[in-house]
mmCIF file of C-alpha atoms in Angstrom:
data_model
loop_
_atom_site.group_PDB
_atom_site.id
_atom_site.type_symbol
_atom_site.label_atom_id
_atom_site.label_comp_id
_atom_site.label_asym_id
_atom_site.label_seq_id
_atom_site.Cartn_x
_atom_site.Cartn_y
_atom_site.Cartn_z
ATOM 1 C CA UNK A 74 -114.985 132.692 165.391
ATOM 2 C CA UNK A 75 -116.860 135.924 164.885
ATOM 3 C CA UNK A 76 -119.844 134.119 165.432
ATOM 4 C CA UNK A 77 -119.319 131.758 168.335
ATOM 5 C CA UNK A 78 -117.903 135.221 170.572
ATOM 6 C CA UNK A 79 -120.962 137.458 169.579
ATOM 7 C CA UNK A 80 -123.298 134.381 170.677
ATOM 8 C CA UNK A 81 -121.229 134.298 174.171
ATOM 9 C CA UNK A 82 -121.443 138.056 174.506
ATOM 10 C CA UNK A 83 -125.643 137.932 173.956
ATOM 11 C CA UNK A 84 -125.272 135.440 176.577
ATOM 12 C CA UNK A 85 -123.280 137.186 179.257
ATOM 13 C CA UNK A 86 -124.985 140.388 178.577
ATOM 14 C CA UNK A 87 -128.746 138.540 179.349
ATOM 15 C CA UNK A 88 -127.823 137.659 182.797
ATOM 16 C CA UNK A 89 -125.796 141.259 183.130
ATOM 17 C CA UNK A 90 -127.540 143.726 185.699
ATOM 18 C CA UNK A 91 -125.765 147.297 184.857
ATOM 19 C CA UNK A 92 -123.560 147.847 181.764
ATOM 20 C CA UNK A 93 -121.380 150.412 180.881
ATOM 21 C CA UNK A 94 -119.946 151.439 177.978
ATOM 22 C CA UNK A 95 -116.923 153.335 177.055
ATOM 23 C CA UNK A 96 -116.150 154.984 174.012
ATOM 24 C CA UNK A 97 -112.517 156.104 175.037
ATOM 25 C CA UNK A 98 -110.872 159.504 175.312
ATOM 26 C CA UNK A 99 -111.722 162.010 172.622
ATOM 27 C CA UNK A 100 -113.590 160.020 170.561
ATOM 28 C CA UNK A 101 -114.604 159.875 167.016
ATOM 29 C CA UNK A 102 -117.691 159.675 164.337
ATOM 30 C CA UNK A 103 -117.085 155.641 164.667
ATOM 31 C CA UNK A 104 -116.246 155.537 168.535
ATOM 32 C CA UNK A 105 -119.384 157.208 169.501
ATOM 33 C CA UNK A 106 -121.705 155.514 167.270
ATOM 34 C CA UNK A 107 -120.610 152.342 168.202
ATOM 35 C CA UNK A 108 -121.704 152.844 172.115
ATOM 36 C CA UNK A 109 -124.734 154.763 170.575
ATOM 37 C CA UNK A 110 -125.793 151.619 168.310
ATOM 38 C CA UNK A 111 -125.312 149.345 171.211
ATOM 39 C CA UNK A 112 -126.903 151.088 173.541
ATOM 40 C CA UNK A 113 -129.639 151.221 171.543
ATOM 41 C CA UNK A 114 -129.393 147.081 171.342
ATOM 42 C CA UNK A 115 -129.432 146.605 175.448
ATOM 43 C CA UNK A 116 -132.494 149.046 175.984
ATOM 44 C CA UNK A 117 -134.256 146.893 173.638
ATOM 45 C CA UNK A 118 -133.407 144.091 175.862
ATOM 46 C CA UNK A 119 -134.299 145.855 178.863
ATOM 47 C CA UNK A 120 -130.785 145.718 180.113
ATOM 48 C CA UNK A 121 -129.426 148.881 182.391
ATOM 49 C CA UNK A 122 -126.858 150.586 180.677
ATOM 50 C CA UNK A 123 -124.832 153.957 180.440
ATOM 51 C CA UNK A 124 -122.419 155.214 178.562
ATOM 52 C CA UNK A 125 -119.282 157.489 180.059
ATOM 53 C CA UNK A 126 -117.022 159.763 177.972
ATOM 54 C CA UNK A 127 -114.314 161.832 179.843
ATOM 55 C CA UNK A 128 -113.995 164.109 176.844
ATOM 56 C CA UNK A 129 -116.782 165.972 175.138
ATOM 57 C CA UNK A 130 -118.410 164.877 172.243
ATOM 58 C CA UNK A 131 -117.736 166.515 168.481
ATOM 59 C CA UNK A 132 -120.965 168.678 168.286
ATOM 60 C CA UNK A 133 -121.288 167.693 164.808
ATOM 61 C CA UNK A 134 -122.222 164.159 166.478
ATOM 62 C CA UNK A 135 -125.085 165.487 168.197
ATOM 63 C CA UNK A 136 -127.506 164.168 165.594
ATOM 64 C CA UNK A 137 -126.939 160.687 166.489
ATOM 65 C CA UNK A 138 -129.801 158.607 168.511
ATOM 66 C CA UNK A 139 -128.899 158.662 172.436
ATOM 67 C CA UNK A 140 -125.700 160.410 172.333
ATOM 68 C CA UNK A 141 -127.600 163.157 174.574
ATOM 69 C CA UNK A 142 -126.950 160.037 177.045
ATOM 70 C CA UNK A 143 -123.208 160.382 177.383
ATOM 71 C CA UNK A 144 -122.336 161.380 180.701
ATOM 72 C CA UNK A 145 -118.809 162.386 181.492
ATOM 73 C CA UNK A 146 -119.490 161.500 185.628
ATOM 74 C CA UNK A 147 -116.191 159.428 186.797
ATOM 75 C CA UNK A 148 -117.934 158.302 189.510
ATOM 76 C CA UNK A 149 -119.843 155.539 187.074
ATOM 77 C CA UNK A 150 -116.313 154.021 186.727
ATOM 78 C CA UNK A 151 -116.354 152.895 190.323
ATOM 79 C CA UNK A 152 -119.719 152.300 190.626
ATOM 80 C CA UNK A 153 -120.492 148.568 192.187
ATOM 81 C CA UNK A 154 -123.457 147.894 190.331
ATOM 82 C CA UNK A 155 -121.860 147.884 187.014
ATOM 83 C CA UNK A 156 -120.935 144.195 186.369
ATOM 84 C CA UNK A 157 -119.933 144.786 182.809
ATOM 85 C CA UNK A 158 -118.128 147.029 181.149
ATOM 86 C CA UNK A 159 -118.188 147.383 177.020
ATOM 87 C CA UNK A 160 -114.954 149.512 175.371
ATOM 88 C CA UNK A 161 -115.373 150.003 171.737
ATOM 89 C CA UNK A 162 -113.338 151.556 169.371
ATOM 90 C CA UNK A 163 -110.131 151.624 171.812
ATOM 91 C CA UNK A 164 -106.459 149.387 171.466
ATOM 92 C CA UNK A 165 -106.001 149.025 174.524
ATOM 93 C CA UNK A 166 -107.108 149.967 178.486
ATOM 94 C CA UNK A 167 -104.941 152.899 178.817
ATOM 95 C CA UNK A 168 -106.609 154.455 176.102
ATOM 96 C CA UNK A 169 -110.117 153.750 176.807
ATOM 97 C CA UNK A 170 -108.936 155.572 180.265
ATOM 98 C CA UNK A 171 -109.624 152.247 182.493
ATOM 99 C CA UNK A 172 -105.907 151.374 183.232
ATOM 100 C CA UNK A 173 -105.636 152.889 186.610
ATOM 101 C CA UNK A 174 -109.311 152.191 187.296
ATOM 102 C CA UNK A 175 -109.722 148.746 187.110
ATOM 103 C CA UNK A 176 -106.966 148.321 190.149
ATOM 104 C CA UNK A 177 -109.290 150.452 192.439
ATOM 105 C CA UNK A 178 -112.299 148.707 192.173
ATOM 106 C CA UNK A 179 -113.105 145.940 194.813
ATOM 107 C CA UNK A 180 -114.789 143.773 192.275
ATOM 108 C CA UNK A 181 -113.458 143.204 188.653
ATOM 109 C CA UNK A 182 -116.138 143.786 185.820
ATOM 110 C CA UNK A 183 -116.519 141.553 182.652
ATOM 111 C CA UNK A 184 -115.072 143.821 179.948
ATOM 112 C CA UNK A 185 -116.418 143.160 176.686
ATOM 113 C CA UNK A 186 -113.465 144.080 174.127
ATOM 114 C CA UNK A 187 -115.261 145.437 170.463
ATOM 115 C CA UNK A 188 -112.445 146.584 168.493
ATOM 116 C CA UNK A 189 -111.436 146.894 164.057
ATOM 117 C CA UNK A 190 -107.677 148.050 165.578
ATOM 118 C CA UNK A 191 -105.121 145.847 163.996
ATOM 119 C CA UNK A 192 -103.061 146.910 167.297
ATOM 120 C CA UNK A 193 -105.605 145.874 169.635
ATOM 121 C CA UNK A 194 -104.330 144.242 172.602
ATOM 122 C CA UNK A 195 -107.160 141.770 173.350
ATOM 123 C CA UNK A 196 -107.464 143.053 176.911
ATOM 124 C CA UNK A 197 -111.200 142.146 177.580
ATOM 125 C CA UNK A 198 -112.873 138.748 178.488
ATOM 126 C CA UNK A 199 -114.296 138.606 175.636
ATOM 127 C CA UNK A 200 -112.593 140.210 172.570
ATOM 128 C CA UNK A 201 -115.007 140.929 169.559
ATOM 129 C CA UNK A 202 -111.983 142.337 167.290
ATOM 130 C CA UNK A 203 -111.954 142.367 163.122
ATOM 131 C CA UNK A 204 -109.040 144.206 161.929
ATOM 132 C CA UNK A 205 -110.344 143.518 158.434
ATOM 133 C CA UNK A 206 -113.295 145.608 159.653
ATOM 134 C CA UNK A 207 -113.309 149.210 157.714
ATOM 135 C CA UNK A 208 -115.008 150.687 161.434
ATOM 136 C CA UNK A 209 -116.170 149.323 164.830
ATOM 137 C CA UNK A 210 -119.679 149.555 163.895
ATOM 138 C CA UNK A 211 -118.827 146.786 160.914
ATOM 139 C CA UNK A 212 -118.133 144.616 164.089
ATOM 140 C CA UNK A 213 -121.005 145.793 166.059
ATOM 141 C CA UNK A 214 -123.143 145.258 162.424
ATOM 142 C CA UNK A 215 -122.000 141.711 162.218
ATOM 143 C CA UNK A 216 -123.004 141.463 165.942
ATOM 144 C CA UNK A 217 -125.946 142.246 165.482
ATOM 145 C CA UNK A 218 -126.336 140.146 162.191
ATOM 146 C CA UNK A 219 -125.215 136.870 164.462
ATOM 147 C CA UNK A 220 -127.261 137.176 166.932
ATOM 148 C CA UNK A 221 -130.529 138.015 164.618
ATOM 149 C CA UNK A 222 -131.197 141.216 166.190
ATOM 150 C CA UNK A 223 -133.405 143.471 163.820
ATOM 151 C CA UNK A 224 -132.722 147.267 163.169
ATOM 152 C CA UNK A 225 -134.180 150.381 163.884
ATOM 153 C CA UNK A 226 -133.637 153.082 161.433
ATOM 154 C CA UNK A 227 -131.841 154.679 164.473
ATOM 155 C CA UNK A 228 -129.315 151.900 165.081
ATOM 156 C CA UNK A 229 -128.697 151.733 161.287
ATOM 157 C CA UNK A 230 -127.773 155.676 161.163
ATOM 158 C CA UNK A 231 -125.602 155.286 164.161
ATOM 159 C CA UNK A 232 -123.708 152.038 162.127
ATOM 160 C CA UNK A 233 -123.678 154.030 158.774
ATOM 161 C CA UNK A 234 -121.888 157.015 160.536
ATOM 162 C CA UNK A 235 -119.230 154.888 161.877
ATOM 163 C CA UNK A 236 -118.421 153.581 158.484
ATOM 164 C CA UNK A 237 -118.572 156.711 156.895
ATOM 165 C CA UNK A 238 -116.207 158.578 159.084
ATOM 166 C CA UNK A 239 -113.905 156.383 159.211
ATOM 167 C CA UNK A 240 -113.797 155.437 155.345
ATOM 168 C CA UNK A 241 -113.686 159.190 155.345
ATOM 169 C CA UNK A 242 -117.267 159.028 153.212
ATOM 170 C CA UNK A 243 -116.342 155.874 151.453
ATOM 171 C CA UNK A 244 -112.343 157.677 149.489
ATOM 172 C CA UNK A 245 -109.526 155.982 151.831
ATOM 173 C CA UNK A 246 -107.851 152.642 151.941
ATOM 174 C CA UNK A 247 -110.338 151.446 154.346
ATOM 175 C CA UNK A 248 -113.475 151.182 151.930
ATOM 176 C CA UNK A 249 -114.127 147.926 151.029
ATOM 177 C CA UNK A 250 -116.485 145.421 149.668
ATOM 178 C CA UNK A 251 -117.999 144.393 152.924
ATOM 179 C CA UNK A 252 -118.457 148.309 153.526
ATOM 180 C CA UNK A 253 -120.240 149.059 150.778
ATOM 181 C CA UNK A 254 -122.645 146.547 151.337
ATOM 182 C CA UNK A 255 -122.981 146.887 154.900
ATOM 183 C CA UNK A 256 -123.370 150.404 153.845
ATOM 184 C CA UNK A 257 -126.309 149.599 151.305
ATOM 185 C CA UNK A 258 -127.936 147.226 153.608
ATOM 186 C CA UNK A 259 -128.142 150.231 155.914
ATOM 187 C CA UNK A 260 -129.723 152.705 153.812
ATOM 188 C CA UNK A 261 -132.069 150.384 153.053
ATOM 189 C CA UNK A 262 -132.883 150.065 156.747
ATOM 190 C CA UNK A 263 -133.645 153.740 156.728
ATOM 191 C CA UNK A 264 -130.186 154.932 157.758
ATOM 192 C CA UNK A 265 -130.590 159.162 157.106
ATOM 193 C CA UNK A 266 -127.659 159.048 154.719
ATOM 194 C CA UNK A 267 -127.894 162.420 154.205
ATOM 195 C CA UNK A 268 -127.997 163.937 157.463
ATOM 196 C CA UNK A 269 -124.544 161.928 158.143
ATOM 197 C CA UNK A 270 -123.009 163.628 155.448
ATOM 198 C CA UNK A 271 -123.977 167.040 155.962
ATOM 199 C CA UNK A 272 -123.269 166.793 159.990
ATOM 200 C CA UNK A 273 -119.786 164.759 159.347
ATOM 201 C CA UNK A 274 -118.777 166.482 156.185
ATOM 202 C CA UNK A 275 -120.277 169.532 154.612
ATOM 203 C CA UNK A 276 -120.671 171.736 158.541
ATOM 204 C CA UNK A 277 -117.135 173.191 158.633
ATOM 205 C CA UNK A 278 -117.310 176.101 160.685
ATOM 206 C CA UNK A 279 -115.493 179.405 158.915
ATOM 207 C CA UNK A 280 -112.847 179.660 161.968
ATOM 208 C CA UNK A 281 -112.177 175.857 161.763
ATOM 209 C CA UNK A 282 -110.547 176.505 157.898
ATOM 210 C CA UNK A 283 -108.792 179.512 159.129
ATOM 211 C CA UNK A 284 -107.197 177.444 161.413
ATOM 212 C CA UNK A 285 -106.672 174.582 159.035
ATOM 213 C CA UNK A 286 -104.820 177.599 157.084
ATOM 214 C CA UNK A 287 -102.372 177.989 159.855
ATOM 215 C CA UNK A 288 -101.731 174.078 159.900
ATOM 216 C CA UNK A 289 -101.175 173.868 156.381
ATOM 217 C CA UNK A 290 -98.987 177.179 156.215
ATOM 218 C CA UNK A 291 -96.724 175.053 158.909
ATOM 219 C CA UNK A 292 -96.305 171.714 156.364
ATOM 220 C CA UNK A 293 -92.556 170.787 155.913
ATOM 221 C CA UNK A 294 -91.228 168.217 154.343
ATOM 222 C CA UNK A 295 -88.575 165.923 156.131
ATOM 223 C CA UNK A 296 -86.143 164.265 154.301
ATOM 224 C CA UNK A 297 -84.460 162.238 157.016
ATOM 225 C CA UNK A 298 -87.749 160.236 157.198
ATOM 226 C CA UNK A 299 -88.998 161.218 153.832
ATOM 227 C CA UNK A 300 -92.123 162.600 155.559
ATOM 228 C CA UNK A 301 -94.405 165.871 155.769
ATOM 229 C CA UNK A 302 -94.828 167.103 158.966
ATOM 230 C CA UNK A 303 -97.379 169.904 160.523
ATOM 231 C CA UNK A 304 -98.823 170.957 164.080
ATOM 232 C CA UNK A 305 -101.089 173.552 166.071
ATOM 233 C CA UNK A 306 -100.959 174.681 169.667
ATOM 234 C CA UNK A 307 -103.232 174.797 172.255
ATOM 235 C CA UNK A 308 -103.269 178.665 171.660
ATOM 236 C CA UNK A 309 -103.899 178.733 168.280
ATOM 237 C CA UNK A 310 -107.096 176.680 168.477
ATOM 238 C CA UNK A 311 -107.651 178.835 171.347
ATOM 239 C CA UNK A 312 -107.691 182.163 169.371
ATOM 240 C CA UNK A 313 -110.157 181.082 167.179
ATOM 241 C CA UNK A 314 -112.277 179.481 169.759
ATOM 242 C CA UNK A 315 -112.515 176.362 168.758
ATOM 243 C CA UNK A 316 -112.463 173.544 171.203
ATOM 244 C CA UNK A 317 -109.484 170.929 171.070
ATOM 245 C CA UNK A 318 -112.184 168.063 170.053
ATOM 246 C CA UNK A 319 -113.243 170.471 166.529
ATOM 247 C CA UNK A 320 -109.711 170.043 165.599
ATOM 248 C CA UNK A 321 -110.129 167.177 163.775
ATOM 249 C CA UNK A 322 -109.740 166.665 159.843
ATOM 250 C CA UNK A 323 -106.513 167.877 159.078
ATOM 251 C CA UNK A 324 -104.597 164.706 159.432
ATOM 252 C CA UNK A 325 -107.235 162.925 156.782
ATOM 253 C CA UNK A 326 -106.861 165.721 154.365
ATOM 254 C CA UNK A 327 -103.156 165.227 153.960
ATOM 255 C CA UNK A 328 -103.885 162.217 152.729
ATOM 256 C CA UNK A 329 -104.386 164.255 149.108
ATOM 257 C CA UNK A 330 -99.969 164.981 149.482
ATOM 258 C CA UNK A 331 -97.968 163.699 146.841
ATOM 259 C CA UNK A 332 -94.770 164.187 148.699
ATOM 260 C CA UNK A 333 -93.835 161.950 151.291
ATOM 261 C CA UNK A 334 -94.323 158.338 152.376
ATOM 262 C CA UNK A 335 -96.206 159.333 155.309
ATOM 263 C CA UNK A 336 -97.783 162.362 157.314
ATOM 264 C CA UNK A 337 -97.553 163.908 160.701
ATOM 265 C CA UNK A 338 -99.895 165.880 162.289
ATOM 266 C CA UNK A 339 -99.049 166.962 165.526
ATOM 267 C CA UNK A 340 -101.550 169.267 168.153
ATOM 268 C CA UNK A 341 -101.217 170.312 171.638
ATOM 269 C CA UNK A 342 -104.105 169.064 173.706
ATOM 270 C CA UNK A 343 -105.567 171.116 176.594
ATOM 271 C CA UNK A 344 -104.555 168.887 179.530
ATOM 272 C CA UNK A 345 -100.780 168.864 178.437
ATOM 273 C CA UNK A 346 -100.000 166.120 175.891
ATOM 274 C CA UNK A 347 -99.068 165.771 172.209
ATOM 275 C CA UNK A 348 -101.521 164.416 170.050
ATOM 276 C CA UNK A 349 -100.003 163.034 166.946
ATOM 277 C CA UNK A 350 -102.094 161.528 163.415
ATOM 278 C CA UNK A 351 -100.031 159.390 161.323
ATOM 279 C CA UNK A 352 -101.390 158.734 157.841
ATOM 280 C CA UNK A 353 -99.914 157.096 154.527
ATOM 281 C CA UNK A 354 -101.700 155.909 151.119
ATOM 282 C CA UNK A 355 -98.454 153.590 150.762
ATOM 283 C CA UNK A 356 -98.504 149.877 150.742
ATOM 284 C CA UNK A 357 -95.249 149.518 151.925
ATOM 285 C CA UNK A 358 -95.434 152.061 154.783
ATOM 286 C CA UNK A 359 -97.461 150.918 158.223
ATOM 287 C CA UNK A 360 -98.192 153.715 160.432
ATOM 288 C CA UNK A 361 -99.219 151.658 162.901
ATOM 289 C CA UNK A 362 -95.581 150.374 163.457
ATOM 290 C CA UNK A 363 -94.735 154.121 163.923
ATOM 291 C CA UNK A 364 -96.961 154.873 166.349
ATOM 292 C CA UNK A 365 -95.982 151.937 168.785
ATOM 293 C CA UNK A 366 -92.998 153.829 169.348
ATOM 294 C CA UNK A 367 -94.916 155.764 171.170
ATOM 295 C CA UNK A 368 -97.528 154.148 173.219
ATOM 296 C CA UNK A 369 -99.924 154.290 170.656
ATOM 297 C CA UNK A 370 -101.285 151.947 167.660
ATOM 298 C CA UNK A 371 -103.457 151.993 165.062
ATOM 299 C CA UNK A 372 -104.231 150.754 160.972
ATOM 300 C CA UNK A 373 -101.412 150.107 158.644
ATOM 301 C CA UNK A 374 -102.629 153.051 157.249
ATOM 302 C CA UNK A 375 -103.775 155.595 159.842
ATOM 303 C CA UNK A 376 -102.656 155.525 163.552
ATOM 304 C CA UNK A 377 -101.961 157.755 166.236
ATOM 305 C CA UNK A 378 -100.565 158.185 169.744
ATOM 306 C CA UNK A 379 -100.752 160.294 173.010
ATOM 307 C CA UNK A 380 -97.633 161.346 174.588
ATOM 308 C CA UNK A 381 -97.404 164.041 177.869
ATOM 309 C CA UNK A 382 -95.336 166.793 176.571
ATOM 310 C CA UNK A 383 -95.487 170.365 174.584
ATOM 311 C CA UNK A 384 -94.101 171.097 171.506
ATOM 312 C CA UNK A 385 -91.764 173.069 170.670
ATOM 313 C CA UNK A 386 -90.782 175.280 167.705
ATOM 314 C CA UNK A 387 -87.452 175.658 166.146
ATOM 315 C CA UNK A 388 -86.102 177.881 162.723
ATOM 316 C CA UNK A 389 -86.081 173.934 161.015
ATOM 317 C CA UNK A 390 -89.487 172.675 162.091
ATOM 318 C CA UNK A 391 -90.632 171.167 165.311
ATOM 319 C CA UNK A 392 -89.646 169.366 168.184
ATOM 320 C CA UNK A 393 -91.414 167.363 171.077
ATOM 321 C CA UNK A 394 -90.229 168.310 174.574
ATOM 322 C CA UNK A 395 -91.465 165.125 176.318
ATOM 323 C CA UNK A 396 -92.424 164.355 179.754
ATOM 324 C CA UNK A 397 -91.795 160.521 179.423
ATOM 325 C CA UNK A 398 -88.167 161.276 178.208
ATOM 326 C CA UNK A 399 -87.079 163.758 181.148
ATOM 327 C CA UNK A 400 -87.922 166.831 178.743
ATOM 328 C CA UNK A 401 -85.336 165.382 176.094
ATOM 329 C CA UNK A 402 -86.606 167.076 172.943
ATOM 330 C CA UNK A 403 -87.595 164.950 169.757
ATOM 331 C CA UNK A 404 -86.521 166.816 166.830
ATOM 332 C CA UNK A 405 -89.174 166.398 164.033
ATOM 333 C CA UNK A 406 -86.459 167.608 160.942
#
């Protein structure tokens, strides 16, 4: 089934005139160098193509080919000439920000669905979606594999960092057989293994760990849901000025808890909703489940959601004071 879709998508994508791909809001190390690999793929092919990000980029990304590309213009959204639009690495359209888009434009654009999200909602008109994937790029690797396209040693460091942040360099549940070979097949290629691991791994900045100090300082455990819970506010990024995208990590390393069958990490973002990380290294727990309950989605094992709202500290913990509910607090203890 793989197969027969990525031979339709070469296909559509030959007689395509302007395609545009979409990474989603606040992306990560896989997100971006899955529009970065294909990107990549439809220059060689002499097809027009852009790629829009409403968010900024991690800066420890900048090292991958083309992501100097990204433009963050809304207007492309609109734009008539794109007849195709690629989302990769995103559940569903509200999350890859094209919800209230697509209902504005005149003309509909094919949207080409490339997804490892066991939530994914198969929105596109074509959906190229392997939740048994460890990262997009596997997908966009096995792509590439069906429709005998050759690659660069650029394209294969923009598919090896996609594996390796989201296998969290090769230590969570996701790492699998088909990883580690994709990932050897790679390196072979010429992927620059070890640039990926110094810019994805070994680059914390000294105010990023003081602030991961704060976050950890915060852990609780909750016993109603048998869960460890944590959070930051906007200002506390803020005062160590650190943008809201460099506060990533935190939710991965609590992985390494023995307490608890799952984690909750919980930040402010800076145009006023609650992020929230869910992560377990249970068999019996899915995350993903948890997440719906909010909008979002996810792996059995690590998922997440966006909600409007602040949060709100109490004596016992934390609540969220949520938009979507009226401003009827959810109490976190």
């Amino acid at each position: 089934m793989i197969d027969e879709t990525a031979q339709a998508i070469a296909q559509h994508l030959k007689q395509a005139r302007f395609v545009l791909l979409i990474p989603g809001t606040n992306p990560d190390g896989d997100s971006v160098s899955s529009v970065c690999a294909i990107r990549l793929y439809l220059e060689a092919a002499r097809i027009p193509v852009a790629i829009f990000c409403p968010t900024p980029v991690q800066q420890n990304l900048a090292f991958l080919p083309g992501v100097e590309t990204i433009q963050n213009n809304p207007a492309l959204l609109t734009d008539p000439a794109v007849d195709t639009i690629i989302v990769c690495d995103a559940g569903d359209l509200r999350y890859a920000g094209l919800a209230d888009t697509l209902a504005t434009r005149r003309t509909r654009p094919t949207i080409i669905n490339i997804d490892h999200h066991a939530s994914n909602e198969h929105f596109g008109d074509f959906n190229l979606v392997n939740p048994s994937a460890a990262a997009t790029t596997e997908v966009i690797y096995e792509f590439f594999k069906a429709v005998n396209f050759p690659l660069t040693e650029d394209i294969a460091t923009c598919l090896l960092t996609g594996i390796m942040t989201d296998t969290e360099h090769f230590s969570n549940a996701a790492t699998t057989v088909s990883a580690m070979d994709m990932a050897s097949d790679l390196i072979t290629r010429g992927a620059r293994l070890h640039v990926i691991r110094k810019q994805t791994q070994n680059n914390k900045p000294v105010a990023l760990l003081k602030l991961w100090g704060i976050a950890l300082a915060r852990l609780y455990y909750q016993p109603r849901h048998d869960s460890v819970v944590t959070y930051l506010f906007q200002k506390d990024y803020e005062h160590y000025g650190l943008a809201e995208n460099e506060v990533n990590g935190i939710s991965n390393f609590l992985n390494n808890l023995g307490e608890g069958k799952y984690t909750l990490f919980l930040k402010e973002t800076t145009d006023g909703q609650i992020k929230g990380s869910l992560r377990t290294t249970r068999d019996d727990v899915d995350v993903a489940e948890l997440a719906k309950q909010f909008g979002g989605g996810g792996h059995q094992k690590a998922a997440g959601f966006m909600i409007p709202g602040r949060l709100e500290e109490t004596a016992r913990g934390v609540r969220m004071a949520l938009e979507l509910y009226k401003k009827r607090p959810i109490t976190l203890y």
